[in-house]
CSV table of C-alpha atoms and ligand atoms in Angstrom, one decimal:
chain,number,residue,atom,x,y,z
A,1,MET,CA,-33.2,4.5,24.9
A,2,ALA,CA,-35.3,0.9,24.5
A,3,PRO,CA,-34.2,-1.3,22.3
A,4,PHE,CA,-37.1,-1.5,19.0
A,5,THR,CA,-39.8,-3.8,19.0
A,6,LYS,CA,-38.9,-6.4,16.1
A,7,THR,CA,-42.1,-7.3,14.4
A,8,ASP,CA,-43.2,-10.3,11.5
A,9,VAL,CA,-42.5,-8.9,8.5
A,10,ILE,CA,-40.2,-6.1,6.9
A,11,TRP,CA,-40.7,-5.0,2.8
A,12,MET,CA,-37.8,-5.6,1.6
A,13,ASN,CA,-37.3,-5.2,-2.7
A,14,GLY,CA,-40.8,-6.3,-3.7
A,15,GLU,CA,-41.8,-8.8,-1.2
A,16,LEU,CA,-42.5,-8.7,2.6
A,17,LEU,CA,-40.0,-11.4,4.5
A,18,PRO,CA,-39.4,-12.8,8.1
A,19,TRP,CA,-37.5,-9.7,10.0
A,20,ALA,CA,-34.9,-12.2,10.4
A,21,ASP,CA,-34.5,-12.6,6.7
A,22,ALA,CA,-33.9,-8.9,5.7
A,23,ASN,CA,-30.2,-8.6,5.6
A,24,VAL,CA,-27.1,-7.2,3.9
A,25,HIS,CA,-24.2,-8.1,3.3
A,26,VAL,CA,-20.9,-6.3,5.7
A,27,SER,CA,-19.4,-5.3,2.4
A,28,ALA,CA,-22.7,-2.8,1.4
A,29,HIS,CA,-21.5,0.2,-0.1
A,30,ALA,CA,-23.7,2.3,2.4
A,31,LEU,CA,-22.1,0.5,5.4
A,32,GLN,CA,-18.7,1.6,3.8
A,33,TYR,CA,-19.8,4.9,3.0
A,34,GLY,CA,-23.0,6.2,4.5
A,35,THR,CA,-24.7,5.6,1.2
A,36,GLY,CA,-28.0,5.6,2.1
A,37,VAL,CA,-31.3,7.5,2.6
A,38,PHE,CA,-34.2,6.8,4.8
A,39,GLU,CA,-37.0,7.8,6.3
A,40,GLY,CA,-39.2,8.1,9.4
A,41,MET,CA,-42.4,8.2,9.4
A,42,ARG,CA,-46.0,7.3,11.7
A,43,SER,CA,-49.4,5.6,12.0
A,44,TYR,CA,-51.8,6.5,14.4
A,45,ASP,CA,-54.9,5.1,15.2
A,46,THR,CA,-57.9,7.0,13.2
A,47,PRO,CA,-60.9,5.9,13.4
A,48,ALA,CA,-60.9,4.9,9.8
A,49,GLY,CA,-58.5,2.0,11.3
A,50,PRO,CA,-54.8,2.8,11.3
A,51,GLY,CA,-53.1,5.3,9.1
A,52,ILE,CA,-49.2,6.8,8.3
A,53,PHE,CA,-49.0,10.2,8.6
A,54,ARG,CA,-48.2,12.3,5.2
A,55,LEU,CA,-47.2,9.0,3.7
A,56,ASP,CA,-46.9,10.2,0.2
A,57,ALA,CA,-44.4,13.5,1.4
A,58,HIS,CA,-42.6,11.5,3.2
A,59,MET,CA,-41.3,8.9,0.2
A,60,LYS,CA,-41.7,11.7,-1.7
A,61,ARG,CA,-38.5,13.2,0.6
A,62,LEU,CA,-36.9,9.3,-0.2
A,63,ILE,CA,-37.2,9.8,-3.8
A,64,ALA,CA,-35.8,13.5,-3.7
A,65,SER,CA,-33.1,12.4,-1.2
A,66,ALA,CA,-31.8,9.7,-3.2
A,67,SER,CA,-31.9,11.4,-6.9
A,68,TYR,CA,-29.4,13.5,-4.7
A,69,TYR,CA,-27.0,11.0,-4.4
A,70,GLU,CA,-28.0,9.6,-7.8
A,71,LEU,CA,-29.6,6.7,-6.6
A,72,LYS,CA,-32.4,5.3,-8.5
A,73,ILE,CA,-35.3,3.6,-6.4
A,74,PRO,CA,-37.0,0.9,-9.5
A,75,TYR,CA,-40.6,1.7,-7.4
A,76,SER,CA,-42.6,5.0,-7.8
A,77,VAL,CA,-44.3,7.2,-4.9
A,78,GLU,CA,-47.8,4.9,-5.2
A,79,GLU,CA,-45.9,1.7,-5.0
A,80,LEU,CA,-43.6,2.7,-1.8
A,81,CYS,CA,-46.9,3.8,-0.5
A,82,ASP,CA,-48.9,0.5,-1.0
A,83,ALA,CA,-45.2,-1.3,0.0
A,84,ALA,CA,-45.6,1.1,3.1
A,85,LEU,CA,-49.1,0.1,3.9
A,86,ASP,CA,-48.7,-3.4,3.1
A,87,VAL,CA,-46.4,-3.4,5.7
A,88,LEU,CA,-48.7,-2.3,8.4
A,89,ARG,CA,-51.4,-4.4,7.4
A,90,ALA,CA,-49.2,-7.8,8.1
A,91,ASN,CA,-47.6,-6.3,11.3
A,92,LYS,CA,-51.1,-5.8,12.3
A,93,LEU,CA,-50.0,-2.4,14.1
A,94,GLU,CA,-51.8,1.1,14.8
A,95,ASN,CA,-49.2,3.3,16.2
A,96,ALA,CA,-46.4,3.0,14.3
A,97,TYR,CA,-42.9,4.8,13.6
A,98,PHE,CA,-41.8,3.7,9.9
A,99,ARG,CA,-37.9,3.2,8.3
A,100,PRO,CA,-38.0,3.6,4.4
A,101,LEU,CA,-34.3,3.3,3.7
A,102,ALA,CA,-33.0,3.0,0.0
A,103,PHE,CA,-29.1,2.5,-0.5
A,104,PHE,CA,-26.0,1.5,-2.5
A,105,ASP,CA,-25.9,-2.3,-2.0
A,106,SER,CA,-22.7,-4.8,-2.3
A,107,TYR,CA,-20.7,-4.6,-5.1
A,108,SER,CA,-17.4,-2.7,-4.8
A,109,PHE,CA,-14.8,-1.1,-2.4
A,110,SER,CA,-14.8,1.9,-4.8
A,111,VAL,CA,-15.9,5.6,-3.7
A,112,TRP,CA,-18.0,5.5,-6.4
A,113,PRO,CA,-21.0,4.1,-6.4
A,114,LYS,CA,-21.6,3.4,-10.2
A,115,ASP,CA,-22.9,-0.3,-10.7
A,116,CYS,CA,-24.1,-0.8,-7.0
A,117,PRO,CA,-27.2,-2.7,-6.7
A,118,VAL,CA,-30.3,-0.6,-5.0
A,119,SER,CA,-31.6,-1.9,-2.1
A,120,VAL,CA,-34.8,-0.4,-0.4
A,121,ALA,CA,-36.9,-1.2,2.6
A,122,ILE,CA,-39.4,-0.5,4.7
A,123,ILE,CA,-39.0,-1.2,8.5
A,124,ALA,CA,-41.9,-1.1,11.1
A,125,VAL,CA,-41.9,-0.9,14.9
A,126,PRO,CA,-44.9,-0.4,17.3
A,127,GLY,CA,-43.7,3.7,17.9
A,128,ARG,CA,-43.9,5.0,21.2
A,129,ALA,CA,-42.5,8.9,22.3
A,130,TYR,CA,-38.7,9.2,21.0
A,131,LEU,CA,-38.3,11.0,24.1
A,132,GLN,CA,-39.9,9.9,27.3
A,133,GLY,CA,-42.2,12.4,28.9
A,134,GLY,CA,-41.0,14.9,26.4
A,135,PRO,CA,-44.3,15.8,24.8
A,136,GLU,CA,-46.4,16.3,28.0
A,137,HIS,CA,-43.3,17.5,30.4
A,138,GLY,CA,-40.4,19.3,27.9
A,139,VAL,CA,-37.0,18.2,27.7
A,140,ARG,CA,-33.9,19.6,28.7
A,141,VAL,CA,-31.3,20.8,25.5
A,142,THR,CA,-27.7,22.1,25.6
A,143,VAL,CA,-25.9,24.1,22.8
A,144,SER,CA,-23.5,21.9,21.0
A,145,SER,CA,-19.7,21.9,20.1
A,146,VAL,CA,-21.0,20.5,17.0
A,147,ARG,CA,-22.0,22.4,14.2
A,148,ARG,CA,-24.7,20.9,12.0
A,149,ILE,CA,-24.0,20.3,8.5
A,150,GLU,CA,-24.5,23.2,5.3
A,151,SER,CA,-25.0,22.6,1.6
A,152,SER,CA,-21.6,23.8,0.9
A,153,THR,CA,-20.1,20.0,2.4
A,154,LEU,CA,-23.0,17.6,2.9
A,155,PRO,CA,-26.5,19.4,2.3
A,156,PRO,CA,-28.6,19.6,5.0
A,157,HIS,CA,-32.1,19.2,3.2
A,158,ILE,CA,-30.9,15.8,2.2
A,159,LYS,CA,-32.2,13.2,4.5
A,160,ALA,CA,-28.7,10.9,4.3
A,161,SER,CA,-28.2,8.2,6.5
A,162,GLY,CA,-24.3,9.5,6.3
A,163,HIS,CA,-25.3,13.0,7.0
A,164,TYR,CA,-26.7,11.7,10.5
A,165,THR,CA,-22.8,11.2,11.6
A,166,ASN,CA,-23.2,14.9,13.0
A,167,SER,CA,-26.4,14.2,14.6
A,168,VAL,CA,-25.1,11.1,16.4
A,169,LEU,CA,-21.8,13.2,18.0
A,170,ALA,CA,-23.9,16.3,18.9
A,171,VAL,CA,-26.2,13.8,20.6
A,172,GLN,CA,-23.3,11.8,22.7
A,173,GLU,CA,-21.7,15.4,23.7
A,174,ALA,CA,-26.1,16.3,25.0
A,175,ILE,CA,-26.0,12.7,26.6
A,176,ARG,CA,-22.6,12.9,28.3
A,177,ARG,CA,-23.6,16.6,29.3
A,178,GLY,CA,-26.9,15.3,31.4
A,179,TYR,CA,-29.3,16.5,28.8
A,180,ASP,CA,-31.9,14.8,26.7
A,181,ASP,CA,-30.9,16.2,23.4
A,182,ALA,CA,-29.0,19.0,21.5
A,183,LEU,CA,-29.5,22.8,19.6
A,184,LEU,CA,-26.8,23.0,17.0
A,185,PHE,CA,-25.6,26.3,15.5
A,186,ASN,CA,-25.1,26.4,11.6
A,187,ALA,CA,-22.0,27.8,9.6
A,188,LYS,CA,-23.4,31.2,10.2
A,189,GLY,CA,-23.6,30.9,13.8
A,190,ASP,CA,-27.3,31.2,13.9
A,191,ILE,CA,-29.6,28.5,15.6
A,192,SER,CA,-30.0,26.0,13.3
A,193,GLU,CA,-32.4,22.9,14.6
A,194,GLY,CA,-32.3,19.6,16.8
A,195,SER,CA,-30.3,16.3,16.4
A,196,GLY,CA,-33.3,15.4,14.6
A,197,ALA,CA,-36.1,18.0,14.6
A,198,ASN,CA,-36.6,21.7,13.7
A,199,LEU,CA,-36.8,24.2,16.2
A,200,PHE,CA,-40.0,26.8,17.2
A,201,ILE,CA,-40.3,29.5,19.5
A,202,VAL,CA,-42.9,31.6,20.3
A,203,ARG,CA,-42.5,35.9,21.3
A,204,GLY,CA,-44.8,37.6,22.2
A,205,GLY,CA,-47.3,35.0,20.7
A,206,THR,CA,-46.0,35.1,17.2
A,207,LEU,CA,-44.5,31.6,16.2
A,208,ILE,CA,-41.5,32.4,14.9
A,209,THR,CA,-38.9,29.4,12.9
A,210,ASN,CA,-35.8,29.5,10.8
A,211,ASP,CA,-35.4,28.4,6.6
A,212,LEU,CA,-33.9,26.4,4.8
A,213,ASP,CA,-31.3,29.2,4.5
A,214,ALA,CA,-30.3,28.3,8.0
A,215,SER,CA,-29.3,24.4,7.5
A,216,ILE,CA,-32.5,22.6,8.2
A,217,LEU,CA,-33.7,19.5,7.2
A,218,PRO,CA,-37.6,20.8,5.6
A,219,GLY,CA,-39.4,19.1,8.2
A,220,ILE,CA,-42.7,17.4,7.0
A,221,THR,CA,-43.9,17.9,10.6
A,222,ARG,CA,-42.1,21.7,10.6
A,223,ASP,CA,-45.1,22.1,7.2
A,224,THR,CA,-47.8,20.4,9.6
A,225,VAL,CA,-47.0,23.2,12.6
A,226,LEU,CA,-46.9,26.4,10.1
A,227,THR,CA,-50.6,24.8,8.7
A,228,ILE,CA,-52.0,24.5,11.9
A,229,ALA,CA,-50.9,27.8,13.4
A,230,ARG,CA,-51.9,29.4,9.9
A,231,ASP,CA,-55.6,28.0,10.2
A,232,LEU,CA,-55.8,28.7,13.9
A,233,GLY,CA,-54.9,32.4,12.8
A,234,LEU,CA,-51.8,32.4,14.8
A,235,PRO,CA,-48.9,35.2,13.3
A,236,ILE,CA,-46.1,33.3,12.0
A,237,THR,CA,-42.3,34.8,10.9
A,238,ILE,CA,-39.6,33.0,9.4
A,239,ARG,CA,-36.7,34.5,10.1
A,240,PRO,CA,-33.1,33.2,11.2
A,241,MET,CA,-33.0,32.7,15.1
A,242,THR,CA,-29.8,33.3,16.9
A,243,LEU,CA,-28.9,31.9,20.5
A,244,PRO,CA,-30.1,34.9,23.1
A,245,ASP,CA,-33.2,34.4,20.8
A,246,VAL,CA,-33.6,30.9,21.2
A,247,GLN,CA,-32.7,31.6,25.0
A,248,THR,CA,-35.1,34.2,25.9
A,249,ALA,CA,-38.4,33.3,23.9
A,250,ASP,CA,-41.1,33.0,25.8
A,251,GLU,CA,-41.8,29.1,24.6
A,252,VAL,CA,-39.4,26.7,22.9
A,253,PHE,CA,-40.7,23.7,21.2
A,254,PHE,CA,-39.1,20.8,18.7
A,255,CYS,CA,-41.1,19.7,16.1
A,256,GLY,CA,-40.3,16.2,13.8
A,257,THR,CA,-41.8,12.5,12.9
A,258,ALA,CA,-40.2,11.2,15.9
A,259,VAL,CA,-40.8,13.7,19.2
A,260,GLU,CA,-43.8,15.2,17.5
A,261,VAL,CA,-44.3,18.7,19.1
A,262,THR,CA,-42.0,18.6,22.7
A,263,PRO,CA,-42.0,21.5,24.2
A,264,ILE,CA,-38.1,22.9,25.4
A,265,ARG,CA,-38.0,23.5,28.7
A,266,GLU,CA,-34.7,24.4,29.4
A,267,ILE,CA,-31.2,25.3,27.3
A,268,ASP,CA,-27.5,24.6,29.5
A,269,GLY,CA,-29.4,25.6,32.8
A,270,ARG,CA,-31.4,28.4,31.8
A,271,THR,CA,-35.1,27.7,32.3
A,272,ILE,CA,-37.2,28.6,29.4
A,273,GLY,CA,-40.6,30.5,30.2
A,274,ASP,CA,-42.2,29.3,33.5
A,275,GLY,CA,-40.4,25.4,32.6
A,276,LYS,CA,-44.0,24.1,31.5
A,277,PRO,CA,-45.3,23.7,28.0
A,278,GLY,CA,-46.6,27.5,26.6
A,279,PRO,CA,-49.4,28.0,25.5
A,280,VAL,CA,-48.9,28.3,22.4
A,281,THR,CA,-46.9,24.7,22.3
A,282,GLN,CA,-49.6,23.6,23.6
A,283,ARG,CA,-52.4,24.8,21.8
A,284,ILE,CA,-50.3,23.5,19.0
A,285,GLN,CA,-50.0,19.8,20.2
A,286,ARG,CA,-53.4,19.7,21.0
A,287,MET,CA,-54.3,20.6,17.1
A,288,PHE,CA,-51.1,18.3,16.3
A,289,TYR,CA,-52.5,15.1,18.6
A,290,GLU,CA,-56.3,15.4,17.3
A,291,ALA,CA,-55.1,15.6,13.2
A,292,VAL,CA,-52.6,12.9,13.5
A,293,HIS,CA,-55.2,10.8,14.8
A,294,GLY,CA,-58.2,11.6,11.9
A,295,ARG,CA,-60.3,13.6,14.4
A,296,VAL,CA,-59.9,16.6,12.1
A,297,PRO,CA,-62.1,16.6,8.6
A,298,GLN,CA,-59.9,19.1,7.2
A,299,TYR,CA,-56.6,17.4,7.9
A,300,ARG,CA,-57.8,13.7,7.5
A,301,SER,CA,-56.0,14.1,3.4
A,302,TRP,CA,-52.8,13.8,6.0
A,303,LEU,CA,-53.6,10.4,6.7
A,304,SER,CA,-54.1,7.3,4.5
A,305,THR,CA,-55.6,4.3,6.3
A,306,LEU,CA,-55.9,0.5,4.7
A,307,ALA,CA,-60.2,1.2,5.0
A,308,PRO,CA,-60.2,1.8,0.9
A,309,VAL,CA,-59.1,-2.6,1.2
A,310,LEU,CA,-61.5,-3.1,3.8
A,311,GLU,CA,-64.3,-1.8,2.1
A,312,LEU,CA,-63.6,-4.1,-1.5
A,313,ALA,CA,-63.4,-7.3,1.2
A,314,LYS,CA,-66.9,-6.0,2.3
B,401,LIG,N1,-34.8,18.0,11.8
B,401,LIG,C1,-33.6,16.6,11.2
B,401,LIG,C2,-32.2,16.8,11.3
B,401,LIG,C3,-34.6,15.5,10.8
B,401,LIG,O1,-33.7,14.3,11.4
B,401,LIG,C4,-35.5,15.0,11.3
B,401,LIG,C5,-36.8,14.5,11.3
B,401,LIG,N2,-36.6,13.6,10.2
B,401,LIG,C6,-36.5,16.8,11.2
B,401,LIG,C7,-35.1,18.0,11.4
B,401,LIG,C8,-38.0,17.0,11.1
B,401,LIG,O2,-38.4,16.3,9.9
B,401,LIG,P1,-39.5,15.6,10.0
B,401,LIG,O3,-40.8,16.9,10.0
B,401,LIG,O4,-40.1,15.0,8.7
B,401,LIG,O5,-40.3,14.4,10.7
């Protein structure tokens, strides 16, 4: 895994700071106890200049995750969206990966974070494929011995930093076993999702995915894929997925901001379909890339571009 490429500035607590100055004290509550919430989003080059895909939805989810932890972000969704666009503009980025982050900062060692100051940051780095070659050729996954977190302990629909130790363990095991990523069971024994992506299968031309009650993070890309599939007229079924279901599907793919739409070509040595990206996956993938690059009029509102500012400057 290549390290990220540093950019000029990071937005932190209301200002654009040089990368090297956006620091946190080692006593920060979030570092002790994982009490941060975050997002991952991407910008793409579009005919109207660079644009952030589904920016609003990501910032709304950030605020929802924060409120679950009683973490008060002192900025509105609009202010956070503007800040992200400032980061895009100031760093002269096009295709980039964004990491908005809000967390309980340094105050005390008490587990109770009351009175901890809240810090908010938005980092952006040039984007590249999360799983190298994944979207083109497909990836190989293993079924993890680590189960996905579930709502009676850590709610899976909340994107909190501490919740990701679950994904870290699953990925470490997958890499040890020689795979690219993992599939995780939920507490019921059905397949939940990947370490950082939702899961779809295709069976007899029908697109199938699970729902919130399968301990998934409700992905924004999942929503994008479902919308695209509906608009393409593909049959969709939302239901739990068992391991045999996934193993014997015609096509299997991950979707998420980082992995975009990535076919799964093998599960623990078992080849899916003919081991190549399947036709339904490819159809969705093509429309997904057209949409994120602003080339589909009906999906253009999913992109927040810098264009309004450029128009003012004319
Ligand atoms: N599940 C998990 C566990 C994730 O970390 C992610 C990435 N945020 C997703 C699913 C996909 O979510 P999204 O499409 O909103 O990026």
